[in-house]
Coordinates of C-alpha atoms and ligand atoms in Angstrom, one line a residue:
M166 CA -13.2 38.8 -15.4
L167 CA -11.1 39.1 -18.6
S168 CA -8.3 41.7 -18.5
D169 CA -6.1 43.7 -20.8
L170 CA -3.2 41.8 -22.3
D171 CA -0.5 43.8 -20.5
E172 CA -2.1 43.2 -17.2
L173 CA -2.0 39.4 -17.5
P174 CA 0.8 37.4 -15.8
L175 CA 3.2 36.1 -18.4
Y176 CA 4.8 32.6 -17.7
D177 CA 7.5 30.8 -19.7
L178 CA 5.4 27.6 -19.8
A179 CA 1.8 26.8 -19.3
V180 CA 1.0 23.1 -18.8
I181 CA -2.5 21.6 -19.3
G182 CA -3.2 18.5 -17.2
G183 CA -2.3 17.4 -13.7
G184 CA -1.6 13.7 -14.5
I185 CA 1.9 12.3 -14.2
N186 CA 3.0 13.6 -17.5
G187 CA 1.9 17.2 -17.0
V188 CA 3.1 17.4 -13.4
G189 CA 6.4 15.7 -14.4
I190 CA 7.0 18.3 -17.1
A191 CA 6.1 21.2 -14.9
N192 CA 8.4 19.9 -12.2
D193 CA 11.4 19.4 -14.5
A194 CA 10.8 22.8 -16.1
A195 CA 10.5 24.7 -12.8
G196 CA 13.7 23.1 -11.6
R197 CA 15.5 24.3 -14.7
G198 CA 14.6 27.9 -14.1
L199 CA 11.4 28.4 -16.1
S200 CA 8.4 30.2 -14.7
V201 CA 5.7 27.5 -14.9
F202 CA 1.9 27.5 -14.6
L203 CA -0.1 24.2 -14.5
C204 CA -3.9 23.8 -14.5
E205 CA -5.8 20.6 -13.8
K206 CA -9.5 20.6 -14.4
D207 CA -10.3 18.1 -11.6
D208 CA -7.8 16.9 -8.9
F209 CA -4.2 15.8 -9.6
A210 CA -4.2 12.2 -10.8
S211 CA -7.9 12.0 -10.9
H212 CA -8.0 10.2 -14.2
T213 CA -5.6 7.7 -15.9
S214 CA -2.7 8.4 -13.4
S215 CA -4.6 6.9 -10.5
A216 CA -6.2 4.0 -12.5
S217 CA -3.0 2.2 -13.4
S218 CA -1.7 -1.3 -12.3
K219 CA 0.6 0.7 -10.0
L220 CA 3.8 -0.8 -11.4
I221 CA 7.1 0.7 -12.2
H222 CA 8.1 -1.9 -14.8
G223 CA 10.0 -2.5 -17.9
G224 CA 7.0 -4.2 -19.5
L225 CA 8.0 -7.8 -20.1
R226 CA 5.2 -8.3 -22.6
Y227 CA 6.2 -5.3 -24.7
L228 CA 9.3 -7.4 -25.8
E229 CA 6.9 -9.5 -27.9
H230 CA 6.0 -6.3 -29.7
F231 CA 9.7 -5.4 -30.2
E232 CA 9.3 -2.3 -28.2
F233 CA 13.0 -2.4 -27.2
R234 CA 13.5 1.3 -26.9
L235 CA 10.6 1.6 -24.4
V236 CA 11.6 -1.5 -22.4
R237 CA 15.2 -0.4 -22.1
E238 CA 14.3 3.1 -20.9
A239 CA 11.6 1.8 -18.5
L240 CA 13.9 -0.9 -17.0
A241 CA 16.6 1.7 -16.2
E242 CA 14.0 4.0 -14.8
R243 CA 13.0 1.5 -12.2
E244 CA 16.3 1.9 -10.5
V245 CA 16.3 5.7 -10.7
L246 CA 12.7 6.0 -9.3
M247 CA 13.3 3.6 -6.5
V248 CA 16.0 5.9 -5.2
K249 CA 14.1 9.1 -5.8
A250 CA 10.9 7.9 -4.0
P251 CA 11.8 4.8 -1.8
H252 CA 8.8 5.4 0.4
I253 CA 6.2 5.0 -2.4
I254 CA 8.1 2.6 -4.7
R255 CA 9.1 -0.9 -3.6
P256 CA 10.7 -3.8 -5.4
L257 CA 8.4 -6.7 -6.1
R258 CA 9.1 -10.2 -7.4
F259 CA 6.8 -11.5 -10.1
V260 CA 6.0 -15.2 -10.6
L261 CA 5.1 -16.3 -14.1
P262 CA 3.5 -19.8 -14.2
H263 CA 4.5 -21.7 -17.2
R264 CA 1.8 -22.8 -19.6
P265 CA 3.6 -24.5 -22.4
H266 CA 0.9 -24.3 -25.0
L267 CA 1.0 -20.5 -24.8
R268 CA 4.7 -19.7 -24.8
S269 CA 7.6 -22.2 -24.7
A270 CA 10.0 -22.3 -21.8
W271 CA 12.8 -21.4 -24.2
L272 CA 10.9 -18.2 -25.4
I273 CA 10.3 -17.1 -21.8
R274 CA 13.8 -17.7 -20.7
S275 CA 15.1 -15.7 -23.6
G276 CA 12.7 -12.9 -22.9
L277 CA 13.7 -12.8 -19.2
F278 CA 17.4 -12.8 -20.1
L279 CA 16.8 -9.7 -22.2
Y280 CA 14.7 -8.2 -19.4
D281 CA 17.6 -8.8 -17.0
Y282 CA 20.2 -7.2 -19.2
L283 CA 18.6 -4.8 -21.6
G284 CA 18.5 -1.9 -19.1
K285 CA 20.7 -0.9 -16.2
R286 CA 19.9 -3.2 -13.2
E287 CA 22.0 -2.9 -10.0
K288 CA 19.5 -3.2 -7.2
L289 CA 16.9 -5.6 -8.4
P290 CA 17.8 -9.3 -8.5
A291 CA 17.8 -11.3 -11.7
S292 CA 15.2 -13.7 -12.9
K293 CA 15.2 -17.4 -12.1
R294 CA 13.4 -20.7 -12.8
L295 CA 10.9 -22.0 -10.2
L296 CA 9.4 -25.4 -9.4
F297 CA 6.1 -25.2 -7.5
D298 CA 5.4 -27.6 -4.6
A299 CA 2.2 -28.6 -2.8
Q300 CA 2.2 -25.3 -0.9
S301 CA 1.8 -23.3 -4.1
P302 CA -1.6 -21.4 -4.3
L303 CA -1.6 -22.3 -8.0
K304 CA -3.5 -25.2 -9.5
Q305 CA -1.6 -28.4 -8.8
D306 CA -1.0 -29.1 -12.5
I307 CA 1.1 -25.9 -12.8
V308 CA 4.5 -27.1 -11.7
L309 CA 7.0 -24.9 -13.5
G310 CA 7.4 -21.2 -13.5
F311 CA 9.8 -18.2 -13.6
E312 CA 10.5 -15.3 -11.3
Y313 CA 11.7 -11.8 -12.1
S314 CA 11.8 -8.3 -10.6
D315 CA 9.9 -5.1 -11.2
C316 CA 8.5 -2.5 -8.7
A317 CA 5.1 -1.4 -7.3
V318 CA 4.2 2.3 -6.8
D319 CA 1.5 4.4 -5.3
D320 CA 0.6 6.0 -8.7
A321 CA -1.5 9.0 -7.4
R322 CA 1.1 9.8 -4.8
L323 CA 3.8 9.8 -7.4
V324 CA 1.8 12.6 -9.1
I325 CA 1.3 14.5 -5.9
L326 CA 5.0 14.4 -4.9
N327 CA 5.9 15.8 -8.3
A328 CA 3.4 18.5 -7.8
I329 CA 4.8 19.4 -4.4
Q330 CA 8.3 19.5 -5.8
A331 CA 7.2 21.6 -8.7
R332 CA 5.7 24.2 -6.3
E333 CA 8.8 24.2 -4.2
K334 CA 10.8 24.9 -7.4
G335 CA 8.6 27.9 -8.0
A336 CA 5.8 26.6 -10.3
E337 CA 2.2 27.7 -9.8
L338 CA -0.2 24.8 -9.9
V339 CA -4.0 25.0 -9.6
T340 CA -6.5 22.2 -9.5
R341 CA -10.2 22.4 -10.4
T342 CA -9.2 24.8 -13.1
E343 CA -10.0 24.0 -16.7
C344 CA -8.4 25.6 -19.7
I345 CA -11.4 26.4 -21.9
A346 CA -9.6 28.3 -24.6
A347 CA -6.1 29.4 -25.8
E348 CA -4.9 31.4 -28.7
V349 CA -1.8 33.1 -29.7
V350 CA -1.9 36.9 -29.3
N351 CA 1.2 39.1 -29.6
N352 CA 3.7 36.2 -29.8
A353 CA 2.4 34.4 -26.7
W354 CA -0.4 32.1 -25.7
R355 CA -3.3 33.6 -24.0
L356 CA -5.2 31.0 -21.9
T357 CA -8.7 31.3 -20.6
L358 CA -9.2 29.4 -17.4
K359 CA -12.4 28.4 -15.7
Q360 CA -12.3 27.8 -11.9
S361 CA -15.7 27.1 -10.5
Q362 CA -18.0 30.0 -11.8
N363 CA -15.0 32.3 -12.4
Q364 CA -12.9 32.8 -15.5
Y365 CA -9.5 34.4 -15.7
Q366 CA -6.6 34.6 -18.2
I367 CA -2.9 34.2 -18.1
R368 CA -0.2 34.3 -20.9
A369 CA 2.6 31.9 -21.6
K370 CA 5.5 31.8 -24.1
A371 CA 5.0 28.0 -24.7
L372 CA 2.1 25.6 -24.1
V373 CA 2.3 22.0 -23.1
N374 CA -0.8 19.8 -23.8
A375 CA -0.6 16.9 -21.3
A376 CA -4.3 16.4 -21.2
G377 CA -4.0 12.6 -21.3
P378 CA -7.2 11.1 -22.8
W379 CA -8.3 14.6 -23.8
V380 CA -5.0 15.4 -25.7
E381 CA -6.6 15.2 -29.2
H382 CA -9.8 16.9 -28.1
F383 CA -7.8 19.7 -26.5
V384 CA -6.1 20.5 -29.8
N385 CA -9.1 20.1 -32.1
E386 CA -11.8 21.5 -29.9
T387 CA -10.2 23.9 -27.4
L388 CA -7.4 25.3 -29.5
K389 CA -9.4 24.9 -32.8
L390 CA -6.2 23.5 -34.5
K391 CA -5.6 20.1 -36.1
S392 CA -4.2 17.4 -33.9
P393 CA -1.0 16.0 -35.3
Y394 CA -1.9 12.4 -34.2
K395 CA -4.9 10.5 -33.3
I396 CA -5.2 8.6 -30.0
R397 CA -6.6 5.2 -29.3
Q398 CA -8.6 5.3 -26.1
I399 CA -8.1 1.9 -24.5
Q400 CA -9.9 1.1 -21.3
G401 CA -8.2 -1.0 -18.6
S402 CA -9.9 -2.1 -15.5
H403 CA -8.9 -3.7 -12.2
L404 CA -10.6 -5.6 -9.4
I405 CA -9.7 -5.4 -5.7
V406 CA -10.4 -8.6 -3.7
P407 CA -9.3 -9.9 -0.3
K408 CA -5.8 -11.2 -0.3
L409 CA -5.8 -14.2 -2.6
Y410 CA -2.6 -15.8 -1.4
D411 CA 0.2 -15.3 1.2
G412 CA 3.6 -13.9 0.4
D413 CA 4.7 -10.7 -1.2
Y414 CA 4.7 -12.0 -4.8
A415 CA 2.8 -10.7 -7.8
Y416 CA 1.7 -13.2 -10.4
I417 CA 1.7 -12.6 -14.1
L418 CA -0.8 -14.9 -15.7
Q419 CA -0.9 -15.8 -19.3
N420 CA -4.3 -16.0 -20.9
E421 CA -5.5 -18.0 -23.9
D422 CA -5.8 -14.8 -25.9
R423 CA -2.1 -14.2 -25.3
R424 CA -2.8 -11.2 -23.0
I425 CA -1.5 -11.2 -19.5
V426 CA -3.2 -10.4 -16.2
F427 CA -1.4 -9.4 -13.0
T428 CA -2.4 -10.3 -9.4
I429 CA -0.6 -7.9 -7.2
P430 CA -0.4 -7.8 -3.4
Y431 CA -2.1 -4.5 -2.4
L432 CA -2.1 -2.6 0.9
N433 CA -1.4 -5.8 3.0
E434 CA -5.0 -7.0 3.0
Y435 CA -6.0 -7.2 -0.7
T436 CA -5.0 -8.4 -4.1
L437 CA -5.2 -6.2 -7.1
I438 CA -6.2 -8.0 -10.3
G439 CA -5.8 -6.4 -13.8
T440 CA -5.9 -5.4 -16.4
T441 CA -8.0 -5.5 -19.5
D442 CA -7.7 -3.8 -22.9
R443 CA -10.8 -2.7 -24.7
I444 CA -11.6 0.1 -27.1
Y445 CA -13.4 2.9 -25.2
Q446 CA -15.8 5.3 -26.7
G447 CA -17.8 6.4 -23.6
D448 CA -17.6 9.4 -21.3
L449 CA -14.0 10.1 -20.4
Q450 CA -15.0 11.8 -17.1
Q451 CA -16.5 8.6 -15.7
V452 CA -15.1 5.3 -16.8
D453 CA -16.6 2.2 -15.3
I454 CA -15.7 -1.5 -15.5
T455 CA -18.0 -3.6 -17.7
Q456 CA -19.5 -7.0 -16.8
D457 CA -17.5 -8.6 -19.5
E458 CA -14.3 -7.2 -18.0
I459 CA -15.2 -8.5 -14.6
E460 CA -15.9 -12.0 -16.0
Y461 CA -12.7 -11.9 -18.0
L462 CA -10.5 -11.1 -15.0
L463 CA -12.2 -13.6 -12.8
A464 CA -11.9 -16.3 -15.4
V465 CA -8.1 -15.8 -15.9
V466 CA -7.5 -15.9 -12.1
N467 CA -9.7 -19.0 -11.7
L468 CA -7.8 -20.7 -14.4
H469 CA -4.6 -20.4 -12.4
F470 CA -5.4 -20.4 -8.7
E471 CA -6.8 -23.3 -6.5
H472 CA -9.0 -20.8 -4.7
T473 CA -12.0 -19.9 -6.9
L474 CA -13.1 -16.2 -6.9
T475 CA -16.6 -15.1 -7.6
Q476 CA -18.2 -11.7 -8.1
A477 CA -19.1 -11.7 -4.4
D478 CA -15.4 -11.4 -3.5
I479 CA -15.0 -8.1 -5.3
I480 CA -14.5 -5.3 -2.8
E481 CA -13.9 -2.5 -5.3
T482 CA -13.1 -1.9 -9.0
F483 CA -11.5 0.9 -10.9
S484 CA -11.0 1.7 -14.6
G485 CA -9.0 4.2 -16.6
V486 CA -8.4 5.0 -20.3
R487 CA -4.9 4.7 -21.8
P488 CA -4.4 7.7 -24.1
L489 CA -2.3 5.7 -26.6
C490 CA -0.8 7.1 -29.8
D491 CA -2.7 5.5 -32.7
D492 CA -0.3 3.2 -34.6
E493 CA -3.1 1.4 -36.4
S494 CA -2.6 -1.9 -34.6
D495 CA -5.4 -4.4 -34.9
Q496 CA -5.5 -5.4 -31.3
P497 CA -6.0 -2.9 -28.4
S498 CA -3.3 -4.8 -26.4
A499 CA -0.8 -4.4 -29.3
V500 CA -1.0 -0.6 -29.6
T501 CA 2.3 1.0 -28.7
R502 CA 2.8 2.0 -25.0
D503 CA 5.6 4.3 -26.0
Y504 CA 5.2 8.1 -26.0
T505 CA 5.3 10.6 -28.8
L506 CA 5.9 14.3 -28.4
A507 CA 4.4 16.5 -31.2
M508 CA 5.6 20.1 -31.6
T509 CA 3.3 22.5 -33.4
L510 CA 4.5 26.0 -34.1
I511 CA 2.0 28.8 -34.2
H512 CA 3.0 31.8 -36.3
E513 CA 6.4 30.0 -36.6
T514 CA 7.6 31.1 -33.2
V515 CA 5.1 30.1 -30.5
P516 CA 5.3 26.4 -29.5
L517 CA 2.6 24.0 -28.6
L518 CA 4.0 20.6 -27.4
S519 CA 1.4 17.8 -27.2
V520 CA 2.1 14.5 -25.3
F521 CA 0.6 11.3 -26.8
G522 CA 0.8 8.1 -24.8
G523 CA 3.4 7.3 -22.2
K524 CA 3.7 5.2 -19.0
L525 CA 4.0 6.2 -15.4
T526 CA 7.3 4.5 -15.4
T527 CA 8.8 6.7 -18.1
Y528 CA 7.3 10.0 -17.0
R529 CA 10.7 11.5 -15.9
K530 CA 12.4 10.6 -19.2
L531 CA 9.3 11.9 -21.1
A532 CA 9.6 15.2 -19.2
E533 CA 13.3 15.4 -20.1
S534 CA 12.5 14.8 -23.8
A535 CA 9.8 17.5 -23.6
L536 CA 12.3 20.0 -22.2
D537 CA 14.8 19.0 -24.9
E538 CA 12.2 19.9 -27.5
L539 CA 11.4 23.2 -25.8
S540 CA 15.1 24.2 -25.1
V541 CA 15.3 25.9 -28.5
Y542 CA 12.8 28.5 -27.3
F543 CA 14.5 28.9 -23.8
P544 CA 18.2 29.3 -24.3
E545 CA 18.5 30.1 -20.6
L546 CA 17.2 26.7 -19.7
Q547 CA 19.4 25.1 -16.9
A548 CA 20.8 21.6 -16.9
Q549 CA 18.9 18.4 -16.3
W550 CA 18.4 17.6 -12.6
T551 CA 15.7 15.1 -12.0
E552 CA 17.7 11.9 -12.2
H553 CA 19.4 12.4 -8.8
E554 CA 17.2 14.7 -6.7
P555 CA 14.8 12.8 -4.4
L556 CA 11.1 13.5 -4.6
P557 CA 9.5 15.0 -1.4
G558 CA 9.7 12.5 1.4
G559 CA 12.6 10.6 -0.2
E560 CA 15.2 13.0 1.3
Y561 CA 17.4 11.5 4.0
F562 CA 15.3 8.3 3.8
K563 CA 17.3 5.4 5.1
S564 CA 14.7 2.6 5.5
L565 CA 11.0 2.3 6.0
D566 CA 11.5 0.4 9.2
G567 CA 13.8 3.0 10.5
L568 CA 11.3 5.8 9.7
I569 CA 8.5 3.8 11.4
R570 CA 10.6 3.5 14.5
G571 CA 11.4 7.2 14.4
I572 CA 7.7 8.0 14.3
Q573 CA 7.0 5.6 17.2
L574 CA 9.7 7.3 19.3
R575 CA 8.3 10.7 18.6
I576 CA 4.6 9.8 19.2
K577 CA 4.4 7.5 22.2
N578 CA 1.8 4.6 21.7
I579 CA 1.1 5.5 18.1
P580 CA -0.7 2.5 16.6
L581 CA 1.7 0.6 14.2
D582 CA -0.6 0.8 11.3
I583 CA -0.7 4.6 11.4
A584 CA 3.0 4.9 11.7
T585 CA 3.5 2.4 8.8
R586 CA 1.0 4.2 6.6
W587 CA 2.5 7.6 7.3
A588 CA 6.0 6.4 6.7
S589 CA 5.1 4.8 3.4
S590 CA 2.9 7.7 2.2
Y591 CA 4.9 10.7 3.3
G592 CA 8.4 9.4 3.8
T593 CA 10.5 11.9 5.7
R594 CA 7.9 14.6 5.0
V595 CA 6.1 13.0 7.9
W596 CA 8.1 15.4 10.1
Q597 CA 6.3 18.3 8.4
L598 CA 3.0 16.6 9.1
L599 CA 4.0 16.2 12.7
R600 CA 5.4 19.7 13.1
E601 CA 2.9 20.7 15.8
V602 CA 2.0 17.1 16.9
H603 CA 3.9 15.8 19.9
S604 CA 1.5 13.2 21.3
L605 CA -1.7 11.3 20.5
D606 CA -3.6 14.2 22.2
D607 CA -2.6 16.5 19.4
F608 CA -4.1 14.3 16.7
G609 CA -7.5 16.0 16.8
I610 CA -10.7 14.6 15.4
N611 CA -10.7 10.9 14.6
F612 CA -12.4 10.3 11.3
G613 CA -11.8 6.5 11.4
Y614 CA -9.2 3.9 10.4
G615 CA -6.3 6.0 11.5
L616 CA -7.3 9.2 9.7
Y617 CA -7.0 12.1 12.1
Q618 CA -7.5 15.8 11.8
C619 CA -3.8 16.5 11.9
E620 CA -3.3 14.5 8.7
V621 CA -6.4 16.0 7.0
D622 CA -5.2 19.5 7.8
Y623 CA -1.8 18.6 6.3
L624 CA -3.4 17.3 3.1
I625 CA -5.4 20.5 2.7
E626 CA -2.5 22.8 3.5
V627 CA 0.3 21.0 1.6
E628 CA -1.3 18.6 -0.9
W629 CA -4.2 20.6 -2.4
A630 CA -6.8 18.3 -1.0
Q631 CA -10.3 19.7 -1.3
S632 CA -12.7 16.8 -1.3
V633 CA -13.4 13.5 0.4
D634 CA -12.2 11.6 -2.7
D635 CA -9.0 13.6 -2.9
I636 CA -8.2 12.3 0.6
L637 CA -9.7 8.8 0.7
W638 CA -8.9 7.6 -2.9
R639 CA -5.8 9.5 -4.1
R640 CA -3.7 10.8 -1.2
S641 CA -4.6 7.7 0.8
K642 CA -6.5 4.6 -0.1
L643 CA -8.7 4.6 3.0
G644 CA -11.8 4.8 0.8
L645 CA -11.6 1.0 0.8
K646 CA -12.6 1.1 4.5
F647 CA -14.8 4.1 5.1
N648 CA -18.6 3.7 5.3
N649 CA -21.1 6.4 4.2
N650 CA -21.5 7.9 7.7
E651 CA -17.7 8.2 8.1
V652 CA -17.4 9.7 4.6
E653 CA -20.1 12.2 5.6
S654 CA -18.4 13.3 8.7
L655 CA -15.2 13.9 6.9
N656 CA -17.1 15.8 4.2
D657 CA -18.7 18.0 6.9
Y658 CA -15.2 18.8 8.3
L659 CA -13.9 19.7 4.9
Q660 CA -16.8 21.9 4.1
D661 CA -16.3 23.7 7.4
V662 CA -12.5 24.2 6.9
L663 CA -12.6 25.0 3.2
G664 CA -15.7 27.2 3.5
H665 CA -13.9 29.0 6.3
Q666 CA -10.7 29.4 4.2
Q667 CA -12.7 30.7 1.2
S668 CA -14.5 33.3 3.3
K669 CA -11.1 34.4 4.7
I670 CA -9.9 34.9 1.1
A671 CA -13.0 36.8 0.1
Ligands
LIG918 C1 -5.4 0.2 -16.8 C2 -4.1 0.9 -16.9 C3 -3.0 0.4 -16.3 C4 -1.8 1.0 -16.4 N1 -0.7 0.5 -15.7 C5 0.5 1.1 -15.7 C6 1.5 0.6 -14.9 O1 1.4 -0.3 -14.2 N2 2.7 1.2 -15.0 C7 2.9 2.3 -15.8 O2 4.0 2.8 -15.9 N3 1.9 2.8 -16.6 C8 0.7 2.3 -16.5 N4 -0.4 2.8 -17.2 C9 -0.2 4.0 -18.0 C10 -0.2 5.3 -17.2 O3 -1.2 5.2 -16.2 C11 -0.6 6.4 -18.1 O4 0.3 6.4 -19.2 C12 -0.4 7.8 -17.4 O5 -1.1 7.8 -16.2 C13 -1.0 8.9 -18.3 O6 -0.8 10.1 -17.6 P1 -1.2 11.4 -18.3 O7 -0.7 12.5 -17.4 O8 -0.9 11.5 -19.7 O9 -2.9 11.4 -18.3 P2 -3.9 11.6 -17.0 O10 -3.4 11.0 -15.8 O11 -5.2 11.2 -17.5 O12 -3.8 13.2 -16.9 C14 -4.4 14.1 -17.8 C15 -5.1 15.2 -17.0 O13 -5.4 16.3 -17.9 C16 -6.5 16.9 -17.3 N5 -7.1 17.7 -18.3 C17 -7.6 17.3 -19.5 N6 -8.1 18.4 -20.2 C18 -7.9 19.5 -19.5 C19 -8.1 20.9 -19.6 N7 -8.7 21.4 -20.7 N8 -7.8 21.8 -18.6 C20 -7.2 21.3 -17.5 N9 -6.9 20.0 -17.3 C21 -7.3 19.1 -18.2 C22 -7.4 15.7 -16.9 O14 -8.4 16.1 -16.0 C23 -6.4 14.7 -16.4 O15 -6.3 14.7 -15.0 C24 -1.6 2.2 -17.1 C25 -2.8 2.8 -17.7 C26 -4.0 2.2 -17.6 C27 -5.2 2.8 -18.1

């Protein structure tokens, strides 16, 4: 139902897109006193922001492309984000096996020296040289290497935590709601939103286009304007295989084409292998790994490790599209990973800010820059705040082990794997999940692999979960374990609860 202009709610800011950039901007803006609306057409983090290599990193290889601004900012952000969300971000050491015909030891040492000192680094240890012995999982002819620090993150949860915080700061965020049109009427944007079969409208003084891979399409097709930049859609894919080696190290493998591939310890039992860089022209809604990418990733790993992987080892794959700002580079891997914010003024006073490119790692700085750009239109904007305030679950967080022990004390006989997963997913917000749970008897239905009704209800109530994939692939990674029957029984429960909720609203 479309209404009269005067009846429509008027926000300061409307944000399109519930990936890390949209949610990060919404969160920052809400905390600075703006009234904020955000719509996401699918689920939070359902596209690029859950298909990353899951690293908070400076980007060692970007030094070769002279991206010093980006690397400096990203290196410093590691330390900020580790403190803001210590439950979902952990330090990780990276081992770089030396392959002299690709890059000289001198070049690597110089790069690592820059990496150690270009950005602020207080918590993470510096790089060092390594000699591999017979225990090394690498091929025996690889004897020299280097070690340096970055961090691993649960990418989808980083998005969800920002969404929760934005809501707590007063923003209104809706999922499964697509912005299908927007135009400027009477000095404000009027957005038409489609939620299931219904349409409704809202107004906003400023519009942020954080549609990720759809950023250019949104300007050209939805707003019927001309996009200030083009994007390069670069697909990147990953494999998940059983743990390839012992020890909590990631490896950064140099390939003959001068690209690099990571092997990253993942969820205790697995190794994550990625990524690729290929120009993508297919359907953005459903991005799948190609056979060439599978073979490429296996070949790079098999070139380095004693243990040979085959396709039969692959448990799962996932792919995403990087929405990179087109800098006309010849090679997909050389296109800048830095972000560009483009301001378009409609009728000279109504702003549209579009986000091109960006990294998970720099989302907070990107949001600050976006708010800087918008500050001219909002003189009442309050001061920056995101650097020091923890994300939900990071408040009063002392250590993961301490929190796990706390959960074990509260719930007698709780299996360790559940306590560990809860502590590292929810941080200190686990006490909210456990508000009415005092013993194992209060857990409710067991859906399998430590997923109980109390957690599912929390995810529906607090984290916008509406489907099996929301729960099994983004808010947790239990999808790696569930079989079809288990998925179906979870789905039946969700239908029951959400159908019931909807009929209550009706
Ligand atoms: C393979 C790969 C590996 C990566 N690894 C890393 C890494 O290790 N570390 C790192 O820092 N970065 C990494 N990145 C980069 C990082 O993942 C992305 O920069 C980031 O996730 C982009 O977020 P976004 O919010 O711009 O886009 P998205 O996450 O795609 O969000 C955009 C959202 O907008 C929504 N949307 C679009 N149109 C509309 C509309 N009309 N109405 C409502 N909603 C709409 C979409 O549904 C989508 O959810 C990687 C990227 C890839 C692809």
